[in-house]
Amino acid sequence: DIVMTQSPDSLALSLGERATINCKSSQSVLYSSDNKNYLGWYQQKPGQPPKLLIYWASTRESGVPDRFSGSGSGADFTLTISSLQAEDVAVYYCQQYYSTPPTFGQGTKLEIK
Amino acid sequence: EVQVLESGGGLVQPGGSLRLSCAASGFTFSSYAMNWVRQAPGKGLEWVSAISGSGGDTYYADSVKGRFTISRDNSENTLYLQMNSLRAEDTAVYYCAKDLPGTTQWLAIFDHWGQGTLVTVSS
């Protein structure tokens, strides 16, 4: 199974600051035949189901604010929130869908300082 | 509007059985793979099982293989998860999740999730 490791485990920032969450996979999730990274990001607010933010490592899901962006390739990825808003308080998960079983990172808890 | 709504959770004794259902609406159900993903209390996300749009292909996590069975009724737009030989470690909120549109029969990235149903395995 591909192991997904996120850093940091938690993060406390002020409103308006830039948030950066990292995700590393135990092997590359870049599929050579289509040159796509099989990596997604989710946001989970307390008491709610996860919400898909980003897929193919950098494609924003419909309706997701453009302050959220994804980058990276191969085995190293980043989710960036350009200017932190109060409603961004949540746990963020990365997930690979390159191979079975699909696996998630352990989560990064984002709080307001 | 895409909606998925889980039901069937509850308290069950170790070794017991439970069947979860997920009613889907707002999309052509038979065109999409569907998944079950679980989350133990205070823990992260774990993919459990998936089924192709036709129902002809099924996939399981090693932790549930041989104990859980996924199925679907495309005439009723409903997904199921039959859970047998339940263990304490199966205690979790179980989410039904729709697959993102793609060119393969199962992409395994999830664009719509239900609110979840809690399964508690305890004596």
PDB file of N, CA and C in Angstrom, chain B residues 44-90:
ATOM      1  N   GLY B  44      -8.582   9.291  11.330  1.00  0.00           N
ATOM      2  CA  GLY B  44      -8.571   9.688   9.931  1.00  0.00           C
ATOM      3  C   GLY B  44      -9.489   8.834   9.074  1.00  0.00           C
ATOM      4  N   LEU B  45      -9.334   8.987   7.758  1.00  0.00           N
ATOM      5  CA  LEU B  45     -10.203   8.356   6.776  1.00  0.00           C
ATOM      6  C   LEU B  45      -9.598   7.049   6.275  1.00  0.00           C
ATOM      7  N   GLU B  46     -10.453   6.042   6.103  1.00  0.00           N
ATOM      8  CA  GLU B  46     -10.029   4.743   5.581  1.00  0.00           C
ATOM      9  C   GLU B  46     -11.016   4.289   4.517  1.00  0.00           C
ATOM     10  N   TRP B  47     -10.529   4.092   3.304  1.00  0.00           N
ATOM     11  CA  TRP B  47     -11.368   3.538   2.250  1.00  0.00           C
ATOM     12  C   TRP B  47     -11.702   2.085   2.581  1.00  0.00           C
ATOM     13  N   VAL B  48     -12.960   1.696   2.358  1.00  0.00           N
ATOM     14  CA  VAL B  48     -13.424   0.362   2.720  1.00  0.00           C
ATOM     15  C   VAL B  48     -13.710  -0.505   1.500  1.00  0.00           C
ATOM     16  N   SER B  49     -14.499   0.031   0.544  1.00  0.00           N
ATOM     17  CA  SER B  49     -14.941  -0.796  -0.562  1.00  0.00           C
ATOM     18  C   SER B  49     -15.436   0.079  -1.697  1.00  0.00           C
ATOM     19  N   ALA B  50     -15.457  -0.477  -2.897  1.00  0.00           N
ATOM     20  CA  ALA B  50     -15.951   0.229  -4.066  1.00  0.00           C
ATOM     21  C   ALA B  50     -16.638  -0.755  -5.006  1.00  0.00           C
ATOM     22  N   ILE B  51     -17.514  -0.209  -5.866  1.00  0.00           N
ATOM     23  CA  ILE B  51     -18.206  -1.018  -6.851  1.00  0.00           C
ATOM     24  C   ILE B  51     -18.347  -0.207  -8.127  1.00  0.00           C
ATOM     25  N   SER B  52     -18.140  -0.842  -9.261  1.00  0.00           N
ATOM     26  CA  SER B  52     -18.256  -0.145 -10.538  1.00  0.00           C
ATOM     27  C   SER B  52     -19.718   0.218 -10.813  1.00  0.00           C
ATOM     28  N   GLY B  53     -19.927   1.068 -11.805  1.00  0.00           N
ATOM     29  CA  GLY B  53     -21.272   1.528 -12.121  1.00  0.00           C
ATOM     30  C   GLY B  53     -22.239   0.402 -12.482  1.00  0.00           C
ATOM     31  N   SER B  54     -21.748  -0.584 -13.185  1.00  0.00           N
ATOM     32  CA  SER B  54     -22.588  -1.720 -13.566  1.00  0.00           C
ATOM     33  C   SER B  54     -22.790  -2.710 -12.433  1.00  0.00           C
ATOM     34  N   GLY B  55     -21.922  -2.625 -11.438  1.00  0.00           N
ATOM     35  CA  GLY B  55     -21.951  -3.595 -10.342  1.00  0.00           C
ATOM     36  C   GLY B  55     -21.108  -4.823 -10.608  1.00  0.00           C
ATOM     37  N   GLY B  56     -20.493  -4.894 -11.774  1.00  0.00           N
ATOM     38  CA  GLY B  56     -19.766  -6.091 -12.156  1.00  0.00           C
ATOM     39  C   GLY B  56     -18.397  -6.241 -11.522  1.00  0.00           C
ATOM     40  N   ASP B  57     -17.861  -5.148 -11.002  1.00  0.00           N
ATOM     41  CA  ASP B  57     -16.536  -5.192 -10.374  1.00  0.00           C
ATOM     42  C   ASP B  57     -16.611  -4.610  -8.974  1.00  0.00           C
ATOM     43  N   THR B  58     -16.021  -5.320  -8.024  1.00  0.00           N
ATOM     44  CA  THR B  58     -16.011  -4.874  -6.644  1.00  0.00           C
ATOM     45  C   THR B  58     -14.588  -4.893  -6.108  1.00  0.00           C
ATOM     46  N   TYR B  59     -14.346  -4.043  -5.127  1.00  0.00           N
ATOM     47  CA  TYR B  59     -13.012  -3.869  -4.547  1.00  0.00           C
ATOM     48  C   TYR B  59     -13.154  -3.720  -3.038  1.00  0.00           C
ATOM     49  N   TYR B  60     -12.185  -4.285  -2.309  1.00  0.00           N
ATOM     50  CA  TYR B  60     -12.256  -4.261  -0.851  1.00  0.00           C
ATOM     51  C   TYR B  60     -10.903  -3.959  -0.240  1.00  0.00           C
ATOM     52  N   ALA B  61     -10.931  -3.271   0.893  1.00  0.00           N
ATOM     53  CA  ALA B  61      -9.730  -3.149   1.718  1.00  0.00           C
ATOM     54  C   ALA B  61      -9.447  -4.506   2.353  1.00  0.00           C
ATOM     55  N   ASP B  62      -8.161  -4.782   2.576  1.00  0.00           N
ATOM     56  CA  ASP B  62      -7.794  -6.066   3.188  1.00  0.00           C
ATOM     57  C   ASP B  62      -8.460  -6.244   4.551  1.00  0.00           C
ATOM     58  N   SER B  63      -8.674  -5.141   5.262  1.00  0.00           N
ATOM     59  CA  SER B  63      -9.220  -5.196   6.616  1.00  0.00           C
ATOM     60  C   SER B  63     -10.665  -5.697   6.659  1.00  0.00           C
ATOM     61  N   VAL B  64     -11.360  -5.675   5.522  1.00  0.00           N
ATOM     62  CA  VAL B  64     -12.775  -6.099   5.508  1.00  0.00           C
ATOM     63  C   VAL B  64     -13.035  -7.229   4.516  1.00  0.00           C
ATOM     64  N   LYS B  65     -12.037  -7.607   3.737  1.00  0.00           N
ATOM     65  CA  LYS B  65     -12.221  -8.634   2.716  1.00  0.00           C
ATOM     66  C   LYS B  65     -12.674  -9.943   3.356  1.00  0.00           C
ATOM     67  N   GLY B  66     -13.719 -10.540   2.782  1.00  0.00           N
ATOM     68  CA  GLY B  66     -14.258 -11.790   3.312  1.00  0.00           C
ATOM     69  C   GLY B  66     -15.327 -11.594   4.365  1.00  0.00           C
ATOM     70  N   ARG B  67     -15.460 -10.369   4.879  1.00  0.00           N
ATOM     71  CA  ARG B  67     -16.479 -10.074   5.900  1.00  0.00           C
ATOM     72  C   ARG B  67     -17.549  -9.119   5.390  1.00  0.00           C
ATOM     73  N   PHE B  68     -17.153  -8.177   4.530  1.00  0.00           N
ATOM     74  CA  PHE B  68     -18.080  -7.167   3.998  1.00  0.00           C
ATOM     75  C   PHE B  68     -18.369  -7.467   2.534  1.00  0.00           C
ATOM     76  N   THR B  69     -19.598  -7.139   2.109  1.00  0.00           N
ATOM     77  CA  THR B  69     -19.979  -7.288   0.710  1.00  0.00           C
ATOM     78  C   THR B  69     -20.663  -6.015   0.231  1.00  0.00           C
ATOM     79  N   ILE B  70     -20.139  -5.431  -0.830  1.00  0.00           N
ATOM     80  CA  ILE B  70     -20.735  -4.242  -1.422  1.00  0.00           C
ATOM     81  C   ILE B  70     -21.625  -4.674  -2.588  1.00  0.00           C
ATOM     82  N   SER B  71     -22.739  -3.972  -2.758  1.00  0.00           N
ATOM     83  CA  SER B  71     -23.632  -4.242  -3.883  1.00  0.00           C
ATOM     84  C   SER B  71     -24.405  -2.976  -4.207  1.00  0.00           C
ATOM     85  N   ARG B  72     -25.108  -3.012  -5.310  1.00  0.00           N
ATOM     86  CA  ARG B  72     -25.908  -1.847  -5.706  1.00  0.00           C
ATOM     87  C   ARG B  72     -27.131  -2.313  -6.477  1.00  0.00           C
ATOM     88  N   ASP B  73     -28.186  -1.496  -6.403  1.00  0.00           N
ATOM     89  CA  ASP B  73     -29.405  -1.720  -7.173  1.00  0.00           C
ATOM     90  C   ASP B  73     -29.610  -0.474  -8.021  1.00  0.00           C
ATOM     91  N   ASN B  74     -29.229  -0.549  -9.277  1.00  0.00           N
ATOM     92  CA  ASN B  74     -29.305   0.633 -10.141  1.00  0.00           C
ATOM     93  C   ASN B  74     -30.744   1.013 -10.470  1.00  0.00           C
ATOM     94  N   SER B  75     -31.672   0.095 -10.342  1.00  0.00           N
ATOM     95  CA  SER B  75     -33.080   0.435 -10.583  1.00  0.00           C
ATOM     96  C   SER B  75     -33.651   1.263  -9.433  1.00  0.00           C
ATOM     97  N   GLU B  76     -33.024   1.137  -8.250  1.00  0.00           N
ATOM     98  CA  GLU B  76     -33.470   1.876  -7.067  1.00  0.00           C
ATOM     99  C   GLU B  76     -32.491   2.975  -6.655  1.00  0.00           C
ATOM    100  N   ASN B  77     -31.404   3.160  -7.439  1.00  0.00           N
ATOM    101  CA  ASN B  77     -30.387   4.172  -7.121  1.00  0.00           C
ATOM    102  C   ASN B  77     -29.870   4.026  -5.688  1.00  0.00           C
ATOM    103  N   THR B  78     -29.585   2.799  -5.302  1.00  0.00           N
ATOM    104  CA  THR B  78     -29.182   2.531  -3.926  1.00  0.00           C
ATOM    105  C   THR B  78     -27.926   1.666  -3.878  1.00  0.00           C
ATOM    106  N   LEU B  79     -27.044   2.038  -2.977  1.00  0.00           N
ATOM    107  CA  LEU B  79     -25.804   1.315  -2.712  1.00  0.00           C
ATOM    108  C   LEU B  79     -25.947   0.632  -1.354  1.00  0.00           C
ATOM    109  N   TYR B  80     -25.335  -0.545  -1.222  1.00  0.00           N
ATOM    110  CA  TYR B  80     -25.414  -1.293   0.024  1.00  0.00           C
ATOM    111  C   TYR B  80     -24.021  -1.717   0.502  1.00  0.00           C
ATOM    112  N   LEU B  81     -23.937  -1.953   1.808  1.00  0.00           N
ATOM    113  CA  LEU B  81     -22.755  -2.595   2.374  1.00  0.00           C
ATOM    114  C   LEU B  81     -23.238  -3.584   3.436  1.00  0.00           C
ATOM    115  N   GLN B  82     -23.104  -4.861   3.124  1.00  0.00           N
ATOM    116  CA  GLN B  82     -23.434  -5.913   4.087  1.00  0.00           C
ATOM    117  C   GLN B  82     -22.190  -6.192   4.915  1.00  0.00           C
ATOM    118  N   MET B  83     -22.323  -6.026   6.227  1.00  0.00           N
ATOM    119  CA  MET B  83     -21.178  -6.196   7.116  1.00  0.00           C
ATOM    120  C   MET B  83     -21.433  -7.368   8.052  1.00  0.00           C
ATOM    121  N   ASN B  84     -20.617  -8.392   7.958  1.00  0.00           N
ATOM    122  CA  ASN B  84     -20.725  -9.578   8.801  1.00  0.00           C
ATOM    123  C   ASN B  84     -19.496  -9.711   9.684  1.00  0.00           C
ATOM    124  N   SER B  85     -19.597 -10.561  10.689  1.00  0.00           N
ATOM    125  CA  SER B  85     -18.471 -10.834  11.603  1.00  0.00           C
ATOM    126  C   SER B  85     -17.837  -9.538  12.105  1.00  0.00           C
ATOM    127  N   LEU B  86     -18.682  -8.634  12.554  1.00  0.00           N
ATOM    128  CA  LEU B  86     -18.191  -7.314  12.951  1.00  0.00           C
ATOM    129  C   LEU B  86     -17.300  -7.386  14.176  1.00  0.00           C
ATOM    130  N   ARG B  87     -16.311  -6.493  14.176  1.00  0.00           N
ATOM    131  CA  ARG B  87     -15.314  -6.422  15.260  1.00  0.00           C
ATOM    132  C   ARG B  87     -15.348  -5.025  15.868  1.00  0.00           C
ATOM    133  N   ALA B  88     -14.789  -4.891  17.041  1.00  0.00           N
ATOM    134  CA  ALA B  88     -14.736  -3.581  17.695  1.00  0.00           C
ATOM    135  C   ALA B  88     -14.030  -2.561  16.822  1.00  0.00           C
ATOM    136  N   GLU B  89     -13.022  -3.005  16.088  1.00  0.00           N
ATOM    137  CA  GLU B  89     -12.248  -2.077  15.251  1.00  0.00           C
ATOM    138  C   GLU B  89     -13.007  -1.613  13.999  1.00  0.00           C
ATOM    139  N   ASP B  90     -14.207  -2.160  13.772  1.00  0.00           N
ATOM    140  CA  ASP B  90     -15.058  -1.683  12.684  1.00  0.00           C
ATOM    141  C   ASP B  90     -15.909  -0.490  13.112  1.00  0.00           C
TER     142      ASP B  90
END
